[in-house]
């Protein structure tokens, strides 16, 4: 794609990077076939190629975002399926992130939208506030239909997504969980924010698997939200500050007893943490350390799949429909490892038809774009049903919550199944199923 940025514009490193990305695009349109919003809406402006034109126009002309452009940017899920498809290597993720920051800086949203986004940015990354908000949401759930009627569909969606039962808190305080037997490795595990509140059993399962196989697990002091939630809301400085906090926390362990890896059980967080080196590349105090942290970041399935001789015990040979979270298959290019380790654990693993298309979760997307998110969820659930699974496995808490809202089939994280297969407890979501097997 031809561009005409001025030298003054290109002096801004963010603009210079976006210009390189724009110039890589050859207008081929392959991305449209795998873009969930284009598949649903058929609007060129709701495809990656269309958004690229809109972003180019804004940046090249120093043009503030407008009410006509912003909805098309907002409707992007950042699923990154376009990056998997693109033959030219267009790094759409960095481009759409820049566009969202530009929107946040130059566009004044309607009042309700501003309030909703501010609440999400404040509450979700804060474990205590988020837990309190879930109690409030549980009490307000009956109001969801009324909120839909008065035009507050995003608030209604938030209430519907809130769990009916809030689990007890998992381990989030700094600590070291020793390996059982001889120590064979040492890793840090991200506790994060949302996942630690609504699905603490996932990290607990990961800890049991790791320590059972000789891996010492560290919950580092000072780590917290990875920054992806605010990053995708265009709140650049808040995202960078979250990244700096985590870099400081993990570098303390790296410089101390050392780490073999930094493990993440929520793949959306993993995609962001693996990008810390890019995000902080212009920060002289953090650039090198951020690169070191990003280089050690691993999805938990990557690491567990490399453990020699998993200590598998007998479990029912359940059929598992593996849902590849977009942040895992497109963002991190991890498709093989989760399925391999599930198979090694004794489960029958089946791919989901059209598995490259998003389930509609995408961080805060299923709250801010509930109609599109619901359509994508229903499409995903229908595809999953075609393989007639006993259980669905997904490597991201957002996907688990989203898909579970549309099906009676149990939805769990792969580590819950692997933990069970290697001597851990039956996953809570499977207890009723196992009792009937």
Short mmCIF file of C-alpha atoms in Angstrom, two decimals:
data_model
loop_
_atom_site.label_atom_id
_atom_site.label_comp_id
_atom_site.label_asym_id
_atom_site.label_seq_id
_atom_site.Cartn_x
_atom_site.Cartn_y
_atom_site.Cartn_z
CA UNK A 1 0.00 0.00 0.00
CA UNK A 2 1.38 3.40 -0.98
CA UNK A 3 1.61 5.93 1.84
CA UNK A 4 2.47 9.64 2.00
CA UNK A 5 3.43 10.40 5.57
CA UNK A 6 5.62 13.45 6.10
CA UNK A 7 9.07 13.27 7.68
CA UNK A 8 7.69 15.11 10.68
CA UNK A 9 4.99 12.48 11.11
CA UNK A 10 7.49 9.65 10.76
CA UNK A 11 9.55 11.14 13.57
CA UNK A 12 6.89 9.68 15.87
CA UNK A 13 7.98 6.03 16.40
CA UNK A 14 4.37 4.87 16.66
CA UNK A 15 3.49 6.44 13.31
CA UNK A 16 6.68 5.14 11.74
CA UNK A 17 5.84 1.58 12.81
CA UNK A 18 2.27 1.87 11.53
CA UNK A 19 3.55 3.20 8.22
CA UNK A 20 5.68 0.07 7.77
CA UNK A 21 2.65 -2.10 8.51
CA UNK A 22 0.45 -0.19 6.07
CA UNK A 23 3.04 -0.48 3.29
CA UNK A 24 3.10 -4.27 3.71
CA UNK A 25 -0.58 -4.56 2.76
CA UNK A 26 -1.15 -5.52 -0.92
CA UNK A 27 -4.98 -5.22 -0.91
CA UNK A 28 -5.36 -8.95 -1.69
CA UNK A 29 -8.44 -9.39 0.48
CA UNK A 30 -7.54 -12.85 1.79
CA UNK A 31 -8.18 -11.47 5.28
CA UNK A 32 -11.88 -10.94 4.59
CA UNK A 33 -12.61 -14.68 4.46
CA UNK A 34 -11.40 -15.23 8.03
CA UNK A 35 -12.64 -12.00 9.64
CA UNK A 36 -15.59 -12.80 11.95
CA UNK A 37 -17.23 -9.39 11.61
CA UNK A 38 -17.00 -9.44 7.81
CA UNK A 39 -18.41 -12.98 7.75
CA UNK A 40 -21.36 -11.77 9.84
CA UNK A 41 -21.94 -8.30 8.37
CA UNK A 42 -20.53 -8.43 4.83
CA UNK A 43 -19.38 -4.81 5.12
CA UNK A 44 -15.92 -4.09 3.67
CA UNK A 45 -15.33 -1.50 6.37
CA UNK A 46 -15.83 -4.23 8.96
CA UNK A 47 -13.03 -6.29 7.46
CA UNK A 48 -9.30 -5.93 8.18
CA UNK A 49 -8.68 -4.44 4.74
CA UNK A 50 -11.43 -1.88 5.23
CA UNK A 51 -10.18 -0.93 8.67
CA UNK A 52 -6.67 -0.57 7.31
CA UNK A 53 -7.94 2.05 4.85
CA UNK A 54 -9.74 3.90 7.64
CA UNK A 55 -6.67 3.82 9.88
CA UNK A 56 -4.40 5.00 7.07
CA UNK A 57 -6.72 7.93 6.37
CA UNK A 58 -6.77 8.98 10.05
CA UNK A 59 -3.05 8.71 10.64
CA UNK A 60 -1.81 10.02 7.31
CA UNK A 61 -4.01 13.13 7.50
CA UNK A 62 -3.58 13.70 11.26
CA UNK A 63 -7.34 13.36 11.36
CA UNK A 64 -9.21 12.85 14.64
CA UNK A 65 -11.37 9.76 14.82
CA UNK A 66 -14.98 10.42 13.85
CA UNK A 67 -18.38 8.99 14.73
CA UNK A 68 -18.43 7.34 11.29
CA UNK A 69 -15.06 5.60 11.71
CA UNK A 70 -15.08 4.62 15.39
CA UNK A 71 -17.81 1.93 15.16
CA UNK A 72 -15.80 0.01 12.57
CA UNK A 73 -12.68 0.15 14.75
CA UNK A 74 -14.71 -0.86 17.80
CA UNK A 75 -16.24 -3.84 16.00
CA UNK A 76 -12.78 -5.40 15.50
CA UNK A 77 -12.34 -8.31 17.91
CA UNK A 78 -8.53 -8.33 17.68
CA UNK A 79 -8.92 -12.05 17.05
CA UNK A 80 -5.95 -11.78 14.64
CA UNK A 81 -7.28 -14.44 12.27
CA UNK A 82 -6.35 -11.99 9.51
CA UNK A 83 -2.69 -12.24 10.53
CA UNK A 84 -2.78 -16.03 10.20
CA UNK A 85 -4.28 -15.68 6.72
CA UNK A 86 -2.28 -12.71 5.41
CA UNK A 87 0.34 -13.77 2.80
CA UNK A 88 2.17 -10.45 3.14
CA UNK A 89 2.89 -10.53 6.86
CA UNK A 90 0.86 -7.44 7.76
CA UNK A 91 1.16 -7.01 11.54
CA UNK A 92 -2.45 -6.00 12.00
CA UNK A 93 -2.29 -6.38 15.80
CA UNK A 94 0.10 -3.48 16.25
CA UNK A 95 -1.81 -1.38 13.74
CA UNK A 96 -5.22 -1.82 15.39
CA UNK A 97 -3.67 -1.18 18.81
CA UNK A 98 -2.28 2.12 17.52
CA UNK A 99 -5.68 2.97 16.01
CA UNK A 100 -7.44 2.33 19.32
CA UNK A 101 -5.03 4.61 21.14
CA UNK A 102 -5.62 7.27 18.46
CA UNK A 103 -9.40 6.94 18.95
CA UNK A 104 -9.01 7.25 22.72
CA UNK A 105 -6.90 10.40 22.34
CA UNK A 106 -8.91 12.20 19.66
CA UNK A 107 -12.56 11.12 19.95
CA UNK A 108 -15.08 12.03 22.63
CA UNK A 109 -17.45 9.12 22.98
CA UNK A 110 -21.09 9.44 24.04
CA UNK A 111 -21.52 9.75 27.81
CA UNK A 112 -22.78 6.21 28.49
CA UNK A 113 -20.01 4.66 26.40
CA UNK A 114 -17.38 6.72 28.24
CA UNK A 115 -18.73 5.64 31.62
CA UNK A 116 -18.91 1.95 30.67
CA UNK A 117 -15.37 1.90 29.37
CA UNK A 118 -14.04 3.78 32.37
CA UNK A 119 -15.76 1.34 34.73
CA UNK A 120 -14.37 -1.68 32.86
CA UNK A 121 -10.86 -0.21 32.84
CA UNK A 122 -11.04 0.51 36.57
CA UNK A 123 -12.81 -2.60 37.86
CA UNK A 124 -11.62 -5.57 35.79
CA UNK A 125 -7.85 -5.24 36.45
CA UNK A 126 -8.45 -4.82 40.21
CA UNK A 127 -9.18 -8.18 41.88
CA UNK A 128 -10.90 -6.68 44.94
CA UNK A 129 -13.09 -4.31 42.98
CA UNK A 130 -13.94 -7.01 40.47
CA UNK A 131 -15.02 -9.44 43.19
CA UNK A 132 -17.24 -6.76 44.75
CA UNK A 133 -18.73 -5.96 41.34
CA UNK A 134 -19.66 -9.63 40.86
CA UNK A 135 -21.68 -9.63 44.07
CA UNK A 136 -23.51 -6.52 42.85
CA UNK A 137 -24.04 -8.06 39.40
CA UNK A 138 -25.51 -11.20 40.93
CA UNK A 139 -28.12 -9.14 42.76
CA UNK A 140 -28.91 -7.07 39.64
CA UNK A 141 -29.17 -10.00 37.17
CA UNK A 142 -33.00 -9.91 37.05
CA UNK A 143 -32.79 -6.37 35.65
CA UNK A 144 -30.99 -7.48 32.46
CA UNK A 145 -34.14 -7.68 30.24
CA UNK A 146 -35.22 -4.20 31.38
CA UNK A 147 -31.78 -2.77 30.62
CA UNK A 148 -32.00 -4.23 27.11
CA UNK A 149 -35.32 -2.47 26.59
CA UNK A 150 -33.98 0.95 27.65
CA UNK A 151 -30.95 0.73 25.34
CA UNK A 152 -28.33 -0.40 27.86
CA UNK A 153 -27.51 -3.71 26.17
CA UNK A 154 -23.83 -3.61 27.25
CA UNK A 155 -24.83 -3.35 30.92
CA UNK A 156 -27.31 -6.19 30.44
CA UNK A 157 -24.55 -8.27 28.85
CA UNK A 158 -22.28 -7.62 31.85
CA UNK A 159 -24.98 -8.89 34.21
CA UNK A 160 -25.62 -12.02 32.13
CA UNK A 161 -21.90 -12.85 32.01
CA UNK A 162 -21.50 -12.62 35.78
CA UNK A 163 -21.27 -16.11 37.31
CA UNK A 164 -24.20 -17.41 39.33
CA UNK A 165 -21.77 -18.47 42.03
CA UNK A 166 -18.56 -16.68 42.91
CA UNK A 167 -15.80 -19.17 43.78
CA UNK A 168 -13.57 -18.73 46.82
CA UNK A 169 -10.34 -16.86 46.22
CA UNK A 170 -7.38 -18.79 44.86
CA UNK A 171 -3.74 -18.18 45.69
CA UNK A 172 -2.75 -14.66 44.68
CA UNK A 173 -0.36 -13.60 47.42
CA UNK A 174 3.37 -13.84 46.70
CA UNK A 175 4.69 -17.27 47.59
CA UNK A 176 6.82 -20.17 46.41
CA UNK A 177 5.17 -23.57 45.96
CA UNK A 178 7.92 -26.18 46.19
CA UNK A 179 8.32 -29.05 43.75
CA UNK A 180 7.46 -32.54 44.87
CA UNK A 181 10.64 -34.60 45.01
CA UNK A 182 13.72 -33.42 43.14
CA UNK A 183 13.38 -29.95 41.67
CA UNK A 184 13.64 -30.09 37.88
CA UNK A 185 12.69 -26.51 37.08
CA UNK A 186 11.51 -23.17 38.40
CA UNK A 187 8.76 -21.06 36.84
CA UNK A 188 6.67 -18.01 37.62
CA UNK A 189 2.91 -18.25 37.16
CA UNK A 190 0.79 -15.21 36.33
CA UNK A 191 -2.07 -14.81 38.82
CA UNK A 192 -3.52 -11.91 36.82
CA UNK A 193 -6.89 -10.31 37.51
CA UNK A 194 -10.18 -11.61 36.06
CA UNK A 195 -9.16 -15.28 35.87
CA UNK A 196 -7.95 -15.32 39.47
CA UNK A 197 -11.40 -14.21 40.62
CA UNK A 198 -13.84 -16.21 38.47
CA UNK A 199 -11.76 -19.31 37.65
CA UNK A 200 -9.13 -19.71 40.40
CA UNK A 201 -9.31 -23.48 39.90
CA UNK A 202 -7.37 -23.14 36.64
CA UNK A 203 -4.18 -21.82 38.23
CA UNK A 204 -4.58 -24.28 41.09
CA UNK A 205 -4.71 -27.14 38.58
CA UNK A 206 -1.63 -25.78 36.80
CA UNK A 207 0.26 -25.55 40.10
CA UNK A 208 -0.58 -29.16 40.98
CA UNK A 209 0.55 -30.43 37.57
CA UNK A 210 3.82 -28.53 37.73
CA UNK A 211 4.79 -29.34 41.31
CA UNK A 212 3.76 -33.00 40.79
CA UNK A 213 6.33 -33.16 37.99
CA UNK A 214 9.18 -31.51 39.88
CA UNK A 215 8.64 -27.87 38.94
CA UNK A 216 8.83 -25.16 41.60
CA UNK A 217 6.19 -22.46 41.09
CA UNK A 218 6.61 -18.81 42.07
CA UNK A 219 3.84 -16.26 42.47
CA UNK A 220 5.99 -13.15 42.21
CA UNK A 221 5.50 -10.16 44.46
CA UNK A 222 4.12 -7.15 42.58
CA UNK A 223 2.71 -8.88 39.51
CA UNK A 224 -0.91 -8.39 38.51
CA UNK A 225 -3.03 -7.56 35.49
CA UNK A 226 -1.05 -8.00 32.28
CA UNK A 227 -2.51 -4.79 30.81
CA UNK A 228 -4.36 -6.35 27.88
CA UNK A 229 -7.82 -5.21 29.00
CA UNK A 230 -6.92 -1.53 29.07
CA UNK A 231 -4.61 -1.95 26.07
CA UNK A 232 -7.52 -3.05 23.89
CA UNK A 233 -9.59 -0.16 25.21
CA UNK A 234 -6.98 2.21 23.77
CA UNK A 235 -5.69 3.29 27.18
CA UNK A 236 -2.05 3.10 26.22
CA UNK A 237 -0.36 4.56 29.29
CA UNK A 238 -2.35 2.37 31.69
CA UNK A 239 -1.35 -0.69 29.68
CA UNK A 240 2.31 0.28 29.70
CA UNK A 241 2.23 0.89 33.45
CA UNK A 242 0.77 -2.58 34.02
CA UNK A 243 3.52 -4.04 31.83
CA UNK A 244 6.21 -2.19 33.81
CA UNK A 245 4.86 -3.52 37.11
CA UNK A 246 5.02 -7.09 35.85
CA UNK A 247 8.47 -6.65 34.32
CA UNK A 248 9.75 -5.38 37.68
CA UNK A 249 8.12 -8.28 39.52
CA UNK A 250 9.49 -11.01 37.27
CA UNK A 251 12.92 -9.46 36.88
CA UNK A 252 13.24 -9.66 40.65
CA UNK A 253 12.90 -13.44 40.33
CA UNK A 254 15.05 -13.67 37.20
CA UNK A 255 17.86 -11.76 38.91
CA UNK A 256 17.38 -13.79 42.11
CA UNK A 257 17.06 -17.57 41.90
CA UNK A 258 16.23 -17.42 38.19
CA UNK A 259 13.28 -18.61 36.12
CA UNK A 260 13.02 -21.19 33.37
CA UNK A 261 9.77 -19.67 32.12
CA UNK A 262 6.91 -17.33 32.93
CA UNK A 263 3.70 -19.32 32.51
CA UNK A 264 0.27 -17.96 31.67
CA UNK A 265 -2.99 -19.92 31.80
CA UNK A 266 -5.09 -17.18 30.13
CA UNK A 267 -3.99 -17.01 26.51
CA UNK A 268 -5.22 -13.44 26.05
CA UNK A 269 -2.77 -12.39 28.74
CA UNK A 270 -0.04 -14.51 27.17
CA UNK A 271 -0.32 -12.73 23.82
CA UNK A 272 0.14 -9.37 25.52
CA UNK A 273 3.02 -10.47 27.75
CA UNK A 274 4.85 -11.97 24.78
CA UNK A 275 4.51 -8.50 23.21
CA UNK A 276 6.02 -6.59 26.16
CA UNK A 277 9.29 -6.19 24.27
CA UNK A 278 7.46 -4.33 21.51
CA UNK A 279 5.20 -2.36 23.83
CA UNK A 280 8.11 -1.02 25.88
CA UNK A 281 10.64 -0.79 23.05
CA UNK A 282 10.84 3.02 23.33
CA UNK A 283 11.29 3.06 27.11
CA UNK A 284 15.05 3.23 27.80
CA UNK A 285 14.61 1.95 31.36
CA UNK A 286 12.47 -1.05 30.44
CA UNK A 287 13.15 -1.99 26.83
CA UNK A 288 15.81 -4.65 27.47
CA UNK A 289 14.16 -6.07 30.58
CA UNK A 290 10.81 -6.24 28.79
CA UNK A 291 12.45 -8.23 25.99
CA UNK A 292 13.86 -10.67 28.54
CA UNK A 293 10.47 -11.14 30.16
CA UNK A 294 8.72 -11.58 26.81
CA UNK A 295 11.31 -14.18 25.77
CA UNK A 296 10.51 -16.27 28.87
CA UNK A 297 6.71 -16.05 28.50
CA UNK A 298 5.01 -19.34 27.67
CA UNK A 299 1.46 -20.56 27.50
CA UNK A 300 1.06 -23.24 30.13
CA UNK A 301 0.32 -25.85 27.44
CA UNK A 302 3.67 -25.13 25.73
CA UNK A 303 5.55 -25.87 28.92
CA UNK A 304 3.57 -28.89 30.10
CA UNK A 305 3.82 -30.52 26.68
CA UNK A 306 7.60 -30.60 27.07
CA UNK A 307 7.48 -32.45 30.40
CA UNK A 308 8.86 -35.93 29.86
CA UNK A 309 6.60 -38.81 30.91
CA UNK A 310 3.47 -37.24 32.32
CA UNK A 311 2.33 -39.33 35.29
CA UNK A 312 -1.02 -40.29 33.77
CA UNK A 313 -3.51 -42.33 35.78
CA UNK A 314 -6.70 -43.94 34.49
CA UNK A 315 -9.55 -41.54 33.60
CA UNK A 316 -12.62 -41.97 31.36
CA UNK A 317 -11.70 -41.63 27.68
CA UNK A 318 -13.87 -38.57 27.21
CA UNK A 319 -14.29 -36.88 23.83
CA UNK A 320 -12.88 -33.37 24.11
CA UNK A 321 -13.79 -30.66 21.62
CA UNK A 322 -10.72 -28.43 21.61
CA UNK A 323 -11.55 -24.77 21.06
CA UNK A 324 -8.44 -22.89 19.96
CA UNK A 325 -8.66 -19.46 21.56
CA UNK A 326 -7.86 -16.76 18.99
CA UNK A 327 -5.15 -15.31 21.22
CA UNK A 328 -3.51 -18.74 21.24
CA UNK A 329 -3.88 -19.95 17.65
CA UNK A 330 -3.60 -16.58 15.90
CA UNK A 331 -1.85 -14.37 18.46
CA UNK A 332 0.78 -16.89 19.60
CA UNK A 333 0.63 -19.43 16.74
CA UNK A 334 0.07 -22.27 19.20
CA UNK A 335 -2.20 -24.94 17.76
CA UNK A 336 -0.51 -28.29 18.32
CA UNK A 337 0.66 -28.31 21.95
CA UNK A 338 -2.68 -28.19 23.83
CA UNK A 339 -4.11 -31.01 21.73
CA UNK A 340 -0.96 -33.10 22.04
CA UNK A 341 -0.84 -32.90 25.82
CA UNK A 342 -4.58 -33.68 26.09
CA UNK A 343 -4.06 -36.74 23.89
CA UNK A 344 -1.07 -37.83 25.99
CA UNK A 345 -3.35 -37.54 29.02
CA UNK A 346 -5.76 -40.10 27.58
CA UNK A 347 -8.50 -37.93 26.11
CA UNK A 348 -9.98 -38.22 22.61
CA UNK A 349 -9.40 -34.79 21.10
CA UNK A 350 -11.48 -33.44 18.23
CA UNK A 351 -11.10 -30.20 16.29
CA UNK A 352 -14.08 -27.85 16.00
CA UNK A 353 -15.32 -27.06 12.46
CA UNK A 354 -14.47 -23.47 11.44
CA UNK A 355 -12.25 -23.37 14.50
CA UNK A 356 -10.38 -20.34 13.17
CA UNK A 357 -13.40 -18.08 13.80
CA UNK A 358 -13.74 -16.27 17.12
CA UNK A 359 -16.29 -17.22 19.80
CA UNK A 360 -17.06 -13.54 20.42
CA UNK A 361 -15.45 -13.13 23.85
CA UNK A 362 -12.36 -11.03 23.01
CA UNK A 363 -11.70 -9.39 26.36
CA UNK A 364 -14.44 -6.79 26.91
CA UNK A 365 -15.95 -7.27 23.43
CA UNK A 366 -18.82 -9.47 24.61
CA UNK A 367 -19.87 -6.63 26.92
CA UNK A 368 -19.33 -3.68 24.58
CA UNK A 369 -20.59 -5.41 21.40
CA UNK A 370 -23.13 -7.88 22.81
CA UNK A 371 -25.19 -8.48 19.66
CA UNK A 372 -22.19 -9.43 17.52
CA UNK A 373 -20.66 -11.41 20.37
CA UNK A 374 -23.89 -13.38 20.84
CA UNK A 375 -24.08 -14.20 17.13
CA UNK A 376 -20.48 -15.43 17.15
CA UNK A 377 -21.06 -17.46 20.30
CA UNK A 378 -24.12 -19.18 18.84
CA UNK A 379 -22.17 -19.95 15.67
CA UNK A 380 -19.31 -21.42 17.70
CA UNK A 381 -21.62 -23.52 19.89
CA UNK A 382 -23.35 -24.93 16.79
CA UNK A 383 -19.98 -25.91 15.32
CA UNK A 384 -18.90 -27.55 18.57
CA UNK A 385 -22.13 -29.57 18.70
CA UNK A 386 -21.23 -31.17 15.37
CA UNK A 387 -18.43 -33.21 16.98
CA UNK A 388 -20.72 -34.40 19.83
CA UNK A 389 -18.16 -33.95 22.62
CA UNK A 390 -18.43 -34.90 26.28
CA UNK A 391 -16.52 -31.77 27.26
CA UNK A 392 -15.14 -28.59 25.68
CA UNK A 393 -11.59 -27.44 26.45
CA UNK A 394 -10.48 -23.83 25.91
CA UNK A 395 -7.24 -22.16 26.96
CA UNK A 396 -8.65 -18.73 27.81
CA UNK A 397 -10.99 -17.70 30.61
CA UNK A 398 -12.94 -15.36 28.32
CA UNK A 399 -13.68 -18.17 25.87
CA UNK A 400 -14.68 -20.50 28.70
CA UNK A 401 -17.18 -17.97 30.07
CA UNK A 402 -18.49 -17.04 26.64
CA UNK A 403 -19.04 -20.57 25.34
CA UNK A 404 -20.45 -21.86 28.63
CA UNK A 405 -23.21 -19.26 28.37
CA UNK A 406 -24.56 -20.94 25.23
CA UNK A 407 -24.32 -24.68 25.89
CA UNK A 408 -25.01 -27.35 28.50
CA UNK A 409 -21.78 -29.16 27.59
CA UNK A 410 -19.17 -28.60 30.34
CA UNK A 411 -16.42 -26.15 29.42
CA UNK A 412 -13.04 -26.36 31.16
CA UNK A 413 -9.43 -25.31 30.72
CA UNK A 414 -7.09 -28.02 29.36
CA UNK A 415 -5.01 -27.91 32.55
CA UNK A 416 -8.05 -28.99 34.57
CA UNK A 417 -8.29 -32.14 32.45
CA UNK A 418 -4.53 -32.74 32.54
CA UNK A 419 -4.46 -32.29 36.32
CA UNK A 420 -7.27 -34.84 36.68
CA UNK A 421 -5.48 -37.26 34.36
CA UNK A 422 -2.26 -37.00 36.37
CA UNK A 423 -3.76 -37.57 39.80
CA UNK A 424 -5.66 -34.39 40.60
CA UNK A 425 -9.35 -33.93 41.44
CA UNK A 426 -12.19 -34.21 38.96
CA UNK A 427 -12.83 -30.73 37.47
CA UNK A 428 -15.87 -29.19 39.15
CA UNK A 429 -17.70 -28.74 35.84
CA UNK A 430 -17.35 -32.49 35.14
CA UNK A 431 -18.46 -34.00 38.42
CA UNK A 432 -22.02 -34.65 37.30
CA UNK A 433 -20.82 -36.09 33.98
CA UNK A 434 -18.26 -38.38 35.62
CA UNK A 435 -20.85 -39.72 38.05
CA UNK A 436 -22.87 -40.99 35.07
CA UNK A 437 -19.95 -42.58 33.21
#
